Short mmCIF file of C-alpha atoms in Angstrom, two decimals:
data_model
loop_
_atom_site.label_atom_id
_atom_site.label_comp_id
_atom_site.label_asym_id
_atom_site.label_seq_id
_atom_site.Cartn_x
_atom_site.Cartn_y
_atom_site.Cartn_z
CA MET Y 1 -17.73 -11.34 17.25
CA PHE Y 2 -21.39 -11.38 18.39
CA LEU Y 3 -22.08 -13.90 21.17
CA ILE Y 4 -25.25 -15.31 22.54
CA ASN Y 5 -25.47 -15.61 26.26
CA GLY Y 6 -21.70 -14.78 26.12
CA GLN Y 7 -20.83 -17.82 24.09
CA PHE Y 8 -19.90 -19.05 20.64
CA PRO Y 9 -21.21 -21.26 19.19
CA GLY Y 10 -24.74 -20.42 20.76
CA PRO Y 11 -26.14 -22.57 23.56
CA LEU Y 12 -27.83 -25.58 22.61
CA ILE Y 13 -31.64 -25.44 22.42
CA GLU Y 14 -33.65 -28.77 22.82
CA CYS Y 15 -36.94 -29.84 23.59
CA ASN Y 16 -39.02 -32.94 22.69
CA LYS Y 17 -41.67 -33.32 19.91
CA GLY Y 18 -45.00 -31.64 21.09
CA ASP Y 19 -43.47 -29.07 23.36
CA THR Y 20 -43.95 -25.57 23.15
CA LEU Y 21 -40.74 -23.59 22.70
CA VAL Y 22 -40.17 -20.36 24.26
CA ILE Y 23 -37.15 -18.23 22.92
CA ASN Y 24 -36.55 -15.06 24.83
CA VAL Y 25 -34.33 -12.40 22.66
CA LYS Y 26 -32.76 -9.45 24.29
CA ASN Y 27 -30.79 -7.72 21.65
CA GLU Y 28 -27.82 -6.06 23.31
CA LEU Y 29 -26.42 -5.32 19.54
CA ASP Y 30 -26.34 -1.90 18.36
CA GLU Y 31 -28.39 -2.78 15.46
CA ASP Y 32 -31.54 -4.64 14.88
CA THR Y 33 -31.68 -8.29 14.56
CA THR Y 34 -34.10 -11.45 14.32
CA ILE Y 35 -33.90 -15.28 15.14
CA HIS Y 36 -34.71 -17.63 12.50
CA SER Y 37 -35.36 -21.31 14.03
CA HIS Y 38 -33.98 -23.07 10.78
CA GLY Y 39 -36.42 -25.93 9.65
CA MET Y 40 -39.34 -25.14 12.00
CA PHE Y 41 -42.65 -25.38 10.30
CA GLN Y 42 -44.17 -22.59 12.39
CA ARG Y 43 -47.78 -23.75 11.42
CA GLY Y 44 -50.07 -21.62 12.80
CA THR Y 45 -47.54 -19.08 13.88
CA PRO Y 46 -45.66 -17.69 10.62
CA TRP Y 47 -44.91 -14.32 12.15
CA TYR Y 48 -42.39 -16.45 14.34
CA ASP Y 49 -40.22 -17.47 11.56
CA GLY Y 50 -37.85 -14.62 11.90
CA VAL Y 51 -37.20 -13.47 8.47
CA PRO Y 52 -36.95 -9.39 8.10
CA GLY Y 53 -38.86 -8.08 5.21
CA GLN Y 54 -40.87 -11.22 5.16
CA THR Y 55 -42.33 -12.24 8.50
CA GLN Y 56 -41.12 -9.48 11.01
CA CYS Y 57 -39.56 -6.25 11.53
CA GLY Y 58 -36.24 -6.44 13.15
CA ILE Y 59 -35.88 -6.25 17.01
CA PRO Y 60 -34.26 -3.09 17.71
CA SER Y 61 -31.26 -2.41 19.84
CA LYS Y 62 -31.64 -2.74 23.51
CA SER Y 63 -34.98 -4.41 22.97
CA SER Y 64 -36.48 -7.57 23.65
CA PHE Y 65 -38.90 -10.04 21.86
CA THR Y 66 -40.19 -13.97 22.25
CA TYR Y 67 -40.64 -16.42 19.70
CA LYS Y 68 -43.03 -18.82 21.16
CA PHE Y 69 -44.15 -21.89 18.95
CA LYS Y 70 -45.56 -25.25 18.94
CA VAL Y 71 -42.88 -28.00 17.84
CA GLU Y 72 -44.67 -30.65 15.84
CA GLN Y 73 -41.43 -32.08 14.16
CA SER Y 74 -38.40 -33.79 15.42
CA GLY Y 75 -34.64 -34.01 14.22
CA THR Y 76 -31.55 -32.00 13.81
CA TYR Y 77 -31.83 -28.30 13.35
CA TRP Y 78 -30.31 -25.19 14.05
CA TYR Y 79 -30.90 -21.33 14.59
CA HIS Y 80 -29.18 -18.31 13.52
CA SER Y 81 -29.78 -14.69 12.68
CA HIS Y 82 -31.49 -13.94 9.52
CA SER Y 83 -30.61 -10.06 9.56
CA ARG Y 84 -27.92 -8.99 7.17
CA THR Y 85 -24.51 -11.18 7.67
CA GLN Y 86 -25.02 -11.51 11.47
CA TYR Y 87 -24.90 -15.35 11.50
CA ILE Y 88 -21.45 -15.20 9.98
CA GLU Y 89 -20.27 -13.26 13.18
CA GLY Y 90 -21.49 -15.80 15.51
CA ILE Y 91 -25.15 -15.70 16.01
CA VAL Y 92 -25.88 -19.13 15.36
CA GLY Y 93 -26.64 -22.43 17.61
CA PRO Y 94 -27.77 -25.76 17.42
CA LEU Y 95 -31.30 -26.63 17.74
CA ILE Y 96 -32.44 -30.33 18.47
CA ILE Y 97 -35.65 -31.78 18.61
CA HIS Y 98 -35.90 -35.32 20.42
CA GLU Y 99 -38.33 -37.96 18.99
CA PRO Y 100 -40.09 -40.27 21.47
CA ASN Y 101 -40.60 -42.76 18.90
CA ASP Y 102 -37.37 -42.79 17.27
CA PRO Y 103 -36.72 -46.37 15.96
CA TYR Y 104 -33.05 -45.80 16.59
CA LYS Y 105 -33.36 -44.37 19.96
CA ASN Y 106 -32.13 -47.67 21.86
CA GLU Y 107 -29.25 -48.18 19.10
CA CYS Y 108 -27.15 -45.15 20.43
CA ASP Y 109 -25.60 -44.55 24.01
CA GLU Y 110 -24.77 -41.10 23.37
CA GLU Y 111 -25.76 -37.94 21.16
CA ILE Y 112 -22.95 -35.72 20.08
CA ILE Y 113 -23.46 -32.33 18.19
CA VAL Y 114 -20.68 -31.24 15.43
CA LEU Y 115 -21.23 -27.91 14.22
CA LEU Y 116 -19.15 -27.06 11.03
CA GLN Y 117 -18.61 -23.53 9.83
CA ASP Y 118 -16.36 -21.75 7.48
CA TRP Y 119 -14.67 -18.60 9.07
CA TYR Y 120 -13.55 -15.11 7.97
CA HIS Y 121 -10.84 -12.87 9.64
CA THR Y 122 -12.43 -9.65 7.94
CA ASP Y 123 -15.60 -8.07 9.24
CA ALA Y 124 -18.79 -9.70 7.54
CA LYS Y 125 -20.04 -6.05 6.59
CA THR Y 126 -16.78 -5.13 5.00
CA LEU Y 127 -16.59 -8.30 2.93
CA LEU Y 128 -20.31 -7.78 1.90
CA ALA Y 129 -19.45 -4.12 0.73
CA THR Y 130 -16.71 -5.12 -1.47
CA PHE Y 131 -18.77 -8.13 -2.86
CA LEU Y 132 -21.70 -5.95 -3.51
CA SER Y 133 -19.29 -3.51 -5.66
CA PRO Y 134 -18.05 -3.72 -9.28
CA ASP Y 135 -14.65 -4.53 -7.69
CA SER Y 136 -15.47 -8.34 -6.89
CA GLN Y 137 -16.70 -9.11 -10.14
CA GLY Y 138 -19.09 -11.14 -8.51
CA ASN Y 139 -16.85 -13.61 -6.76
CA GLU Y 140 -17.69 -14.29 -3.29
CA PRO Y 141 -15.46 -13.75 -0.43
CA LEU Y 142 -13.48 -16.72 0.39
CA PRO Y 143 -12.93 -17.86 3.82
CA ASP Y 144 -10.02 -17.76 5.88
CA ASN Y 145 -10.11 -20.74 8.14
CA GLY Y 146 -12.92 -23.40 9.09
CA LEU Y 147 -14.20 -24.35 12.54
CA ILE Y 148 -15.53 -27.47 14.26
CA ASN Y 149 -17.82 -26.56 17.24
CA GLY Y 150 -16.12 -23.34 17.35
CA HIS Y 151 -12.56 -24.51 17.22
CA ASN Y 152 -9.64 -24.74 15.04
CA SER Y 153 -6.03 -23.46 14.75
CA PHE Y 154 -4.38 -21.31 12.03
CA ASN Y 155 -0.80 -21.11 10.66
CA CYS Y 156 0.16 -17.81 11.89
CA SER Y 157 2.82 -17.33 9.27
CA SER Y 158 0.20 -16.55 6.93
CA ALA Y 159 -1.60 -13.99 9.36
CA PRO Y 160 -1.28 -10.24 8.15
CA GLU Y 161 1.28 -8.26 9.79
CA GLY Y 162 0.42 -7.10 13.30
CA SER Y 163 -2.26 -9.47 13.53
CA ASP Y 164 -2.90 -11.23 17.40
CA CYS Y 165 -2.43 -14.51 16.09
CA VAL Y 166 -2.26 -17.69 18.54
CA SER Y 167 -0.27 -20.92 17.06
CA ASN Y 168 -1.45 -24.24 17.70
CA ALA Y 169 -4.72 -23.21 19.14
CA PRO Y 170 -6.35 -26.59 20.45
CA LEU Y 171 -8.55 -28.39 18.18
CA ALA Y 172 -12.16 -29.55 19.10
CA GLN Y 173 -12.01 -32.69 21.20
CA PHE Y 174 -14.28 -35.77 21.10
CA LYS Y 175 -14.27 -38.82 23.57
CA PHE Y 176 -15.24 -42.20 22.40
CA VAL Y 177 -15.68 -45.27 24.70
CA LYS Y 178 -14.85 -48.76 23.48
CA GLY Y 179 -17.97 -50.42 22.10
CA LYS Y 180 -20.39 -47.61 22.42
CA LYS Y 181 -22.44 -46.22 19.75
CA TYR Y 182 -22.86 -42.66 18.96
CA LYS Y 183 -25.40 -40.55 17.30
CA LEU Y 184 -23.57 -37.32 15.60
CA ARG Y 185 -25.64 -34.72 14.49
CA ILE Y 186 -23.84 -32.76 11.98
CA ILE Y 187 -25.11 -29.24 11.07
CA ASN Y 188 -23.15 -27.32 8.37
CA ALA Y 189 -23.61 -23.40 9.31
CA SER Y 190 -21.45 -21.95 6.81
CA ALA Y 191 -21.79 -18.72 5.16
CA PHE Y 192 -20.28 -20.06 1.90
CA ALA Y 193 -18.47 -23.44 2.35
CA ALA Y 194 -19.62 -27.32 1.64
CA PHE Y 195 -17.70 -29.73 3.42
CA ILE Y 196 -16.92 -33.45 3.27
CA PHE Y 197 -17.10 -34.91 6.70
CA SER Y 198 -15.48 -38.22 7.84
CA ILE Y 199 -13.69 -39.77 11.05
CA ASP Y 200 -10.82 -41.91 10.02
CA GLY Y 201 -11.21 -45.65 10.67
CA HIS Y 202 -14.77 -45.17 11.39
CA SER Y 203 -17.87 -45.70 9.09
CA MET Y 204 -20.94 -43.82 9.75
CA ASP Y 205 -24.52 -44.94 8.99
CA VAL Y 206 -26.69 -42.17 7.97
CA VAL Y 207 -30.08 -42.23 9.74
CA GLU Y 208 -31.50 -38.83 9.65
CA VAL Y 209 -31.80 -36.05 6.87
CA GLU Y 210 -33.17 -32.79 8.08
CA GLY Y 211 -35.99 -34.01 10.17
CA MET Y 212 -36.53 -37.10 7.90
CA ILE Y 213 -35.62 -40.60 9.56
CA THR Y 214 -33.92 -42.65 7.16
CA LYS Y 215 -33.16 -46.39 6.47
CA ARG Y 216 -29.20 -46.91 7.50
CA HIS Y 217 -27.00 -46.10 4.43
CA THR Y 218 -23.34 -46.62 5.31
CA VAL Y 219 -20.84 -43.89 4.30
CA HIS Y 220 -17.19 -43.32 5.07
CA ARG Y 221 -16.99 -39.60 3.65
CA LEU Y 222 -20.42 -37.42 3.64
CA PRO Y 223 -20.64 -34.40 1.79
CA ILE Y 224 -23.03 -31.65 3.60
CA ASN Y 225 -23.68 -28.45 1.76
CA VAL Y 226 -24.48 -24.86 3.77
CA ALA Y 227 -27.70 -25.23 6.09
CA GLN Y 228 -27.72 -29.10 5.53
CA ARG Y 229 -27.91 -31.29 8.51
CA TYR Y 230 -27.33 -35.16 9.01
CA SER Y 231 -27.40 -37.79 11.70
CA VAL Y 232 -25.00 -40.58 11.69
CA ILE Y 233 -24.49 -43.46 14.04
CA VAL Y 234 -20.65 -44.19 14.67
CA THR Y 235 -19.60 -47.44 16.61
CA ALA Y 236 -16.37 -47.06 18.57
CA ASP Y 237 -15.23 -50.38 17.28
CA GLN Y 238 -11.66 -49.53 16.58
CA PRO Y 239 -8.26 -50.10 18.39
CA ILE Y 240 -7.95 -47.67 21.40
CA ASP Y 241 -6.13 -44.71 20.17
CA GLN Y 242 -6.63 -41.24 18.72
CA TYR Y 243 -8.20 -40.37 15.30
CA PHE Y 244 -8.86 -37.29 13.32
CA MET Y 245 -12.32 -35.70 12.53
CA ARG Y 246 -12.07 -34.28 9.46
CA ALA Y 247 -14.30 -31.54 7.60
CA GLU Y 248 -12.79 -30.92 4.10
CA MET Y 249 -13.66 -27.70 2.53
CA GLU Y 250 -14.97 -28.35 -1.05
CA THR Y 251 -12.89 -25.62 -2.78
CA ALA Y 252 -13.58 -26.73 -6.06
CA CYS Y 253 -16.62 -24.98 -5.67
CA PHE Y 254 -14.78 -21.63 -5.07
CA PRO Y 255 -14.58 -19.01 -7.57
CA THR Y 256 -10.88 -18.82 -6.79
CA GLN Y 257 -8.47 -20.19 -4.54
CA SER Y 258 -6.91 -18.82 -1.63
CA ASP Y 259 -3.30 -18.72 -0.57
CA VAL Y 260 -3.55 -18.72 3.12
CA LEU Y 261 -6.78 -21.05 3.56
CA ASN Y 262 -6.05 -24.63 4.85
CA PRO Y 263 -9.42 -26.30 3.52
CA LEU Y 264 -8.72 -29.19 5.85
CA ILE Y 265 -10.47 -28.75 9.18
CA LYS Y 266 -9.62 -31.15 11.86
CA ALA Y 267 -10.73 -31.98 15.21
CA VAL Y 268 -9.39 -35.07 17.35
CA VAL Y 269 -11.53 -38.13 18.77
CA THR Y 270 -9.82 -40.11 21.61
CA TYR Y 271 -10.58 -43.16 23.05
CA ASP Y 272 -11.09 -43.14 26.84
CA THR Y 273 -8.44 -45.25 27.77
CA TYR Y 274 -6.01 -44.10 25.53
CA LYS Y 275 -2.60 -43.33 27.59
CA CYS Y 276 -0.49 -41.57 25.27
CA SER Y 277 -0.07 -37.70 25.73
CA THR Y 278 -3.14 -36.00 24.18
CA ASP Y 279 -0.59 -33.34 22.69
CA GLN Y 280 0.37 -35.71 20.33
CA ALA Y 281 -1.34 -35.31 17.11
CA PRO Y 282 -3.32 -38.60 15.70
CA SER Y 283 -1.68 -40.60 13.14
CA SER Y 284 -4.49 -41.81 11.76
CA THR Y 285 -5.22 -42.03 8.02
CA ALA Y 286 -8.25 -40.57 6.09
CA TRP Y 287 -10.71 -42.43 3.74
CA SER Y 288 -9.65 -42.77 0.32
CA ASP Y 289 -13.38 -43.17 -0.95
CA ASP Y 290 -13.97 -40.58 -4.14
CA VAL Y 291 -16.88 -38.25 -3.39
CA GLU Y 292 -18.11 -35.87 -6.21
CA ASN Y 293 -17.52 -32.17 -5.18
CA CYS Y 294 -20.42 -29.55 -5.23
CA VAL Y 295 -23.51 -31.82 -5.21
CA ASP Y 296 -25.41 -33.55 -2.64
CA LEU Y 297 -24.99 -37.09 -1.27
CA LYS Y 298 -26.60 -39.01 -4.04
CA ALA Y 299 -30.45 -39.01 -3.40
CA SER Y 300 -30.88 -42.47 -4.51
CA ASP Y 301 -28.92 -43.87 -1.51
CA LEU Y 302 -31.33 -42.14 1.05
CA LYS Y 303 -34.64 -43.92 1.61
CA PRO Y 304 -37.25 -42.95 4.08
CA TYR Y 305 -37.58 -45.16 7.10
CA LYS Y 306 -41.19 -45.49 6.55
CA ASP Y 307 -43.01 -46.08 2.90
CA GLN Y 308 -44.58 -42.95 1.67
CA LYS Y 309 -47.43 -41.99 -0.97
CA ILE Y 310 -46.12 -39.26 -2.98
CA PRO Y 311 -49.04 -37.39 -4.32
CA ASN Y 312 -49.22 -36.02 -7.89
CA PRO Y 313 -48.93 -32.42 -8.72
CA THR Y 314 -51.51 -29.83 -9.17
CA LYS Y 315 -49.23 -26.75 -9.61
CA THR Y 316 -45.60 -26.14 -11.26
CA PHE Y 317 -43.56 -23.05 -10.54
CA THR Y 318 -40.37 -22.95 -12.77
CA LEU Y 319 -37.46 -20.65 -11.35
CA GLU Y 320 -34.58 -19.77 -13.45
CA ILE Y 321 -31.25 -18.78 -11.62
CA ASP Y 322 -28.90 -16.22 -13.19
CA PHE Y 323 -26.06 -13.94 -12.20
CA ARG Y 324 -25.05 -10.79 -14.28
CA PRO Y 325 -24.11 -6.98 -13.65
CA ASP Y 326 -26.63 -4.26 -12.92
CA GLU Y 327 -26.38 -0.93 -14.31
CA ASN Y 328 -23.84 0.24 -12.19
CA GLY Y 329 -21.54 -3.19 -12.67
CA VAL Y 330 -22.31 -4.80 -9.44
CA VAL Y 331 -23.09 -8.26 -10.10
CA LEU Y 332 -26.64 -9.59 -8.71
CA ALA Y 333 -28.63 -12.62 -8.42
CA TYR Y 334 -31.86 -13.23 -10.47
CA ILE Y 335 -34.59 -15.38 -10.37
CA ASN Y 336 -36.71 -15.15 -13.43
CA ASN Y 337 -34.92 -11.75 -14.19
CA SER Y 338 -36.20 -10.52 -11.18
CA SER Y 339 -33.33 -9.67 -8.04
CA TYR Y 340 -35.13 -9.52 -4.72
CA LYS Y 341 -34.81 -6.36 -2.73
CA ILE Y 342 -35.71 -6.62 0.96
CA ASP Y 343 -38.27 -4.40 2.24
CA THR Y 344 -37.44 -4.36 6.17
CA ASP Y 345 -39.93 -1.48 6.87
CA ASN Y 346 -43.03 -3.32 5.57
CA PRO Y 347 -42.72 -6.99 5.55
CA THR Y 348 -44.75 -9.13 3.10
CA ILE Y 349 -46.74 -10.82 5.70
CA ILE Y 350 -48.22 -7.30 7.05
CA LYS Y 351 -48.92 -6.39 3.37
CA VAL Y 352 -51.12 -9.40 3.19
CA TYR Y 353 -52.83 -8.38 6.59
CA ASN Y 354 -53.32 -5.09 5.00
CA GLY Y 355 -55.19 -6.50 1.98
CA VAL Y 356 -52.49 -6.30 -0.69
CA LYS Y 357 -52.79 -8.83 -3.44
CA GLN Y 358 -50.23 -7.63 -6.20
CA PHE Y 359 -46.79 -7.20 -5.10
CA ALA Y 360 -43.74 -5.28 -6.64
CA PRO Y 361 -41.64 -7.26 -9.05
CA ASP Y 362 -38.57 -7.21 -6.83
CA GLN Y 363 -40.49 -8.99 -4.12
CA ASN Y 364 -40.12 -12.32 -6.11
CA VAL Y 365 -43.52 -13.54 -4.65
CA PHE Y 366 -45.23 -16.52 -6.09
CA MET Y 367 -48.72 -17.30 -4.51
CA ILE Y 368 -50.70 -20.59 -3.85
CA GLU Y 369 -54.05 -19.56 -2.89
CA LYS Y 370 -55.26 -22.89 -1.66
CA ASN Y 371 -53.98 -26.41 -0.74
CA GLU Y 372 -52.03 -27.67 -3.58
CA ILE Y 373 -49.25 -30.20 -4.35
CA VAL Y 374 -46.48 -28.10 -5.75
CA ASP Y 375 -43.39 -28.93 -7.94
CA ILE Y 376 -40.62 -26.34 -8.14
CA VAL Y 377 -38.27 -26.79 -11.17
CA LEU Y 378 -34.97 -24.79 -10.42
CA ILE Y 379 -32.98 -24.26 -13.40
CA ASN Y 380 -29.34 -23.03 -12.68
CA THR Y 381 -27.69 -21.02 -15.53
CA ASP Y 382 -25.21 -20.07 -13.04
CA GLY Y 383 -21.47 -21.71 -12.78
CA GLY Y 384 -21.80 -22.23 -9.20
CA GLU Y 385 -24.04 -24.73 -7.12
CA HIS Y 386 -26.61 -23.45 -5.14
CA PRO Y 387 -27.91 -25.07 -1.69
CA PHE Y 388 -31.68 -23.85 -1.80
CA HIS Y 389 -33.65 -23.77 1.73
CA PHE Y 390 -37.50 -23.60 2.05
CA HIS Y 391 -38.88 -22.12 4.98
CA GLY Y 392 -42.04 -23.74 6.81
CA HIS Y 393 -41.87 -26.99 4.57
CA THR Y 394 -39.76 -29.97 3.70
CA PHE Y 395 -39.86 -31.30 -0.02
CA TRP Y 396 -39.30 -34.34 -1.90
CA CYS Y 397 -36.25 -34.52 -3.93
CA LEU Y 398 -37.71 -36.08 -6.91
CA GLY Y 399 -34.63 -35.55 -9.44
CA SER Y 400 -31.48 -33.44 -10.30
CA GLY Y 401 -29.27 -33.13 -13.16
CA GLU Y 402 -25.86 -31.58 -14.22
CA SER Y 403 -24.75 -29.55 -16.72
CA GLY Y 404 -25.92 -30.11 -20.31
CA THR Y 405 -28.97 -32.10 -19.14
CA GLN Y 406 -32.69 -31.04 -19.14
CA PRO Y 407 -35.33 -31.93 -16.34
CA ASP Y 408 -37.50 -35.02 -17.74
CA TYR Y 409 -40.52 -35.89 -15.31
CA ASN Y 410 -40.18 -39.24 -16.82
CA SER Y 411 -36.70 -39.82 -15.11
CA LEU Y 412 -38.08 -38.46 -11.43
CA ASN Y 413 -38.28 -40.65 -8.53
CA THR Y 414 -41.83 -40.50 -7.40
CA LYS Y 415 -41.76 -43.60 -5.33
CA ASP Y 416 -39.41 -43.42 -2.63
CA PRO Y 417 -37.59 -39.87 -2.64
CA ILE Y 418 -36.20 -38.37 0.26
CA GLN Y 419 -37.56 -35.46 2.07
CA ARG Y 420 -35.62 -32.47 3.42
CA ASP Y 421 -35.45 -28.75 3.61
CA THR Y 422 -32.22 -27.73 1.95
CA ALA Y 423 -31.38 -29.35 -1.49
CA THR Y 424 -28.35 -28.53 -3.92
CA VAL Y 425 -29.06 -27.29 -7.44
CA PRO Y 426 -25.75 -28.33 -9.18
CA ALA Y 427 -23.87 -25.92 -11.26
CA ASN Y 428 -25.59 -25.22 -14.76
CA GLY Y 429 -27.99 -28.04 -13.57
CA TRP Y 430 -31.28 -28.38 -12.32
CA ILE Y 431 -33.49 -30.19 -9.72
CA VAL Y 432 -37.11 -30.90 -9.03
CA ILE Y 433 -38.87 -30.74 -5.95
CA ARG Y 434 -42.50 -31.35 -4.52
CA PHE Y 435 -44.02 -30.18 -1.45
CA VAL Y 436 -47.69 -29.66 -0.01
CA SER Y 437 -48.63 -26.13 0.30
CA ASN Y 438 -50.84 -26.76 3.44
CA ASN Y 439 -49.15 -24.37 5.87
CA ALA Y 440 -50.48 -20.92 5.67
CA GLY Y 441 -47.84 -18.16 5.75
CA VAL Y 442 -45.10 -16.25 3.82
CA TRP Y 443 -42.15 -18.60 3.36
CA GLY Y 444 -38.73 -18.01 2.02
CA PHE Y 445 -37.06 -19.67 -0.68
CA HIS Y 446 -33.24 -19.11 -1.12
CA CYS Y 447 -29.95 -20.05 -1.59
CA HIS Y 448 -28.44 -20.43 1.75
CA ILE Y 449 -25.18 -19.10 0.73
CA GLU Y 450 -25.17 -15.76 2.95
CA TRP Y 451 -23.55 -13.88 -0.24
CA HIS Y 452 -25.92 -14.91 -2.63
CA VAL Y 453 -28.83 -14.19 -0.09
CA ALA Y 454 -27.49 -10.44 -0.12
CA SER Y 455 -27.24 -10.30 -3.84
CA GLY Y 456 -30.73 -11.18 -4.14
CA LEU Y 457 -31.41 -14.88 -4.80
CA VAL Y 458 -34.31 -14.99 -2.75
CA ALA Y 459 -38.13 -15.83 -3.43
CA GLN Y 460 -41.32 -15.63 -1.25
CA PHE Y 461 -44.00 -18.12 -1.25
CA VAL Y 462 -47.22 -16.71 -0.02
CA THR Y 463 -49.44 -19.56 0.88
CA GLN Y 464 -53.42 -19.30 1.50
CA PRO Y 465 -53.29 -15.47 1.95
CA ASP Y 466 -56.99 -15.80 2.92
CA GLN Y 467 -56.38 -18.12 5.70
CA ILE Y 468 -52.97 -15.93 6.93
CA LYS Y 469 -55.70 -13.02 7.51
CA ARG Y 470 -57.84 -15.48 9.80
CA LEU Y 471 -54.55 -16.36 12.10
CA ASN Y 472 -54.19 -13.68 15.26
CA PRO Y 473 -50.74 -12.51 15.31
CA PRO Y 474 -49.63 -11.42 19.00
CA ASP Y 475 -49.45 -7.43 19.69
CA GLU Y 476 -45.60 -7.89 20.52
CA TRP Y 477 -45.05 -8.83 17.16
CA LYS Y 478 -47.17 -6.00 15.67
CA THR Y 479 -45.31 -3.17 17.77
CA LEU Y 480 -42.00 -4.19 15.91
CA CYS Y 481 -43.73 -2.48 12.71
CA PRO Y 482 -45.69 0.14 14.00
CA ASN Y 483 -46.36 2.18 11.08
CA SER Y 484 -47.28 -0.60 8.92
CA PHE Y 485 -50.63 -1.64 9.85
CA ASN Y 486 -53.42 -0.35 8.22
CA SER Y 487 -56.09 0.69 10.72
CA ASN Y 488 -58.95 -0.37 8.35
CA ASN Y 489 -57.05 -3.56 7.03
CA SER Y 490 -57.56 -2.54 3.48
CA SER Y 491 -54.91 -2.42 0.61
CA ASN Y 492 -51.93 -0.61 1.26
CA SER Y 493 -50.34 -0.75 -2.14
CA SER Y 494 -48.53 2.70 -1.90
CA LYS Y 495 -46.14 1.35 0.65
CA GLY Y 496 -43.46 -1.21 0.49
CA SER Y 497 -40.48 -2.09 -1.58
CA LYS Y 498 -38.13 0.36 -2.56
CA GLY Y 499 -38.93 -0.77 -6.15
CA PRO Y 500 -42.13 0.76 -8.05
CA LYS Y 501 -44.68 2.82 -6.21
CA SER Y 502 -47.59 0.76 -7.40
CA TYR Y 503 -48.00 -2.85 -7.04
CA LYS Y 504 -49.91 -3.40 -10.23
CA SER Y 505 -48.72 -6.25 -12.48
CA LEU Y 506 -46.45 -4.80 -15.21
CA ASN Y 507 -47.76 -7.49 -17.57
CA GLY Y 508 -51.56 -6.75 -16.78
CA SER Y 509 -52.18 -9.92 -15.20
CA ASN Y 510 -54.23 -10.49 -12.08
CA GLY Y 511 -53.39 -11.70 -8.67
CA PHE Y 512 -49.72 -11.95 -7.23
CA THR Y 513 -46.85 -11.53 -9.58
CA ASN Y 514 -43.26 -11.98 -9.00
CA SER Y 515 -41.54 -10.19 -11.98
CA PRO Y 516 -42.20 -7.99 -15.06
CA ASN Y 517 -41.73 -11.31 -17.11
CA ASN Y 518 -43.48 -14.10 -15.00
CA SER Y 519 -44.06 -16.63 -17.83
CA HIS Y 520 -41.99 -18.99 -15.69
CA ASN Y 521 -44.68 -18.88 -12.96
CA GLU Y 522 -46.26 -22.10 -14.45
CA LYS Y 523 -45.22 -24.55 -16.56
CA SER Y 524 -42.69 -22.75 -18.70
CA LYS Y 525 -43.07 -22.93 -22.30
CA LYS Y 526 -39.32 -23.49 -22.73
CA PHE Y 527 -39.35 -26.58 -20.65
CA LYS Y 528 -42.52 -27.82 -21.52
CA LYS Y 529 -41.44 -30.62 -23.76
CA PRO Y 530 -39.36 -32.58 -21.53
CA PHE Y 531 -42.86 -32.72 -19.33
#
């Protein structure tokens, strides 16, 4: 495993809204790494977003680097490595930003962090090599287990022969005091698995979605996809006893089923005056509410705490998702017929500083030159769902549809939509999201299933490139890419992606390009009619 300060999950990072956060990273791995503060806007500091190939070069082995940025938001976040598959191996931890004016602040006696993960018993690099080979046929590696705050047990009879397996490993433990109210900050830090979260006998009031404070919405079972976060208020109002906390993997979303995986991950909630032996398992019963698999909690059930005026769009991008074999039989992911190829030696933001104005097709770059109100229409032609995360922004979730439907602007919610940074596009379905492009930088937009990131399901939004060049990055950041900056800050179009040498558009258009066929950059002809 990879550990942070000798522990897993990594240590809690917390601060208040308005603080300046300083994260000192000393890389003791035998490979380079980065740290991404998931959900942080990085306004004015886009070089600290922690994404190799986009906002920085890696922190070399046995080297140090400091991330320092102003925190202008609040809520439940997390941090993780954005290099290769490192966060699957343990480089992950919670990041909590407290809101002094939180309207629910006085309604909770205590906060509890609940970090959910899937877990693999095989090294992630080995799994990735198999996944990116013809042998996988595009089927993602299935987890062997799941964790709540780093804990769970495993049935050793299913372990490979010769394994060092301990039966009846302790589950995560949580203490409740009768009558008290708890804010649970729930984070899904998985590589692949979505969960349905619940606590036997205890209802939950959703009060925050990825930094947005919401009106109360009561649920018994809460679906939460990869990289999503919710805060819920739970009242300890049940008889003094023990109760199971459950995180049920949504295996209906998996391409195949595992013979060894127990998809029901448990922890134990114990009332403080409970007298019986804690070695005895709870006898509590799970909620029986039916929750639809492989989609988000119904967006219409989530309402912002304060009214918002949703601006009209000035620009629209349509992105079509596809998976198919390449010429070597390896199933890759495509956005508008282009599979992303990471350029770790010459990140996109440095290309912008060097005056590059056109990008290789395999960089999946979409440009926004000025402040715009942008709609992204995600069309999923794949049979699996995809939790898409947007760096540097939150977005309004205007609408979504399942297989067999088409996006229709007449049916979108532009009155009171929820705002978040990670939303799921259903299998063979679609979503429409809207954001304000007022944050200069290079911002990743990608499915947060880690196997899909590795297979190319990544886009980049370069917003206000002229404004980026007015920002002054620190010298320490520049030294991570010692050979990438041009001394005269002129165009450096001969360097970069391992794709075509020239960054000239293959269709002859001016400006940034994302693929040889960028007909979907603006309103797509194919989907124009429903709009």
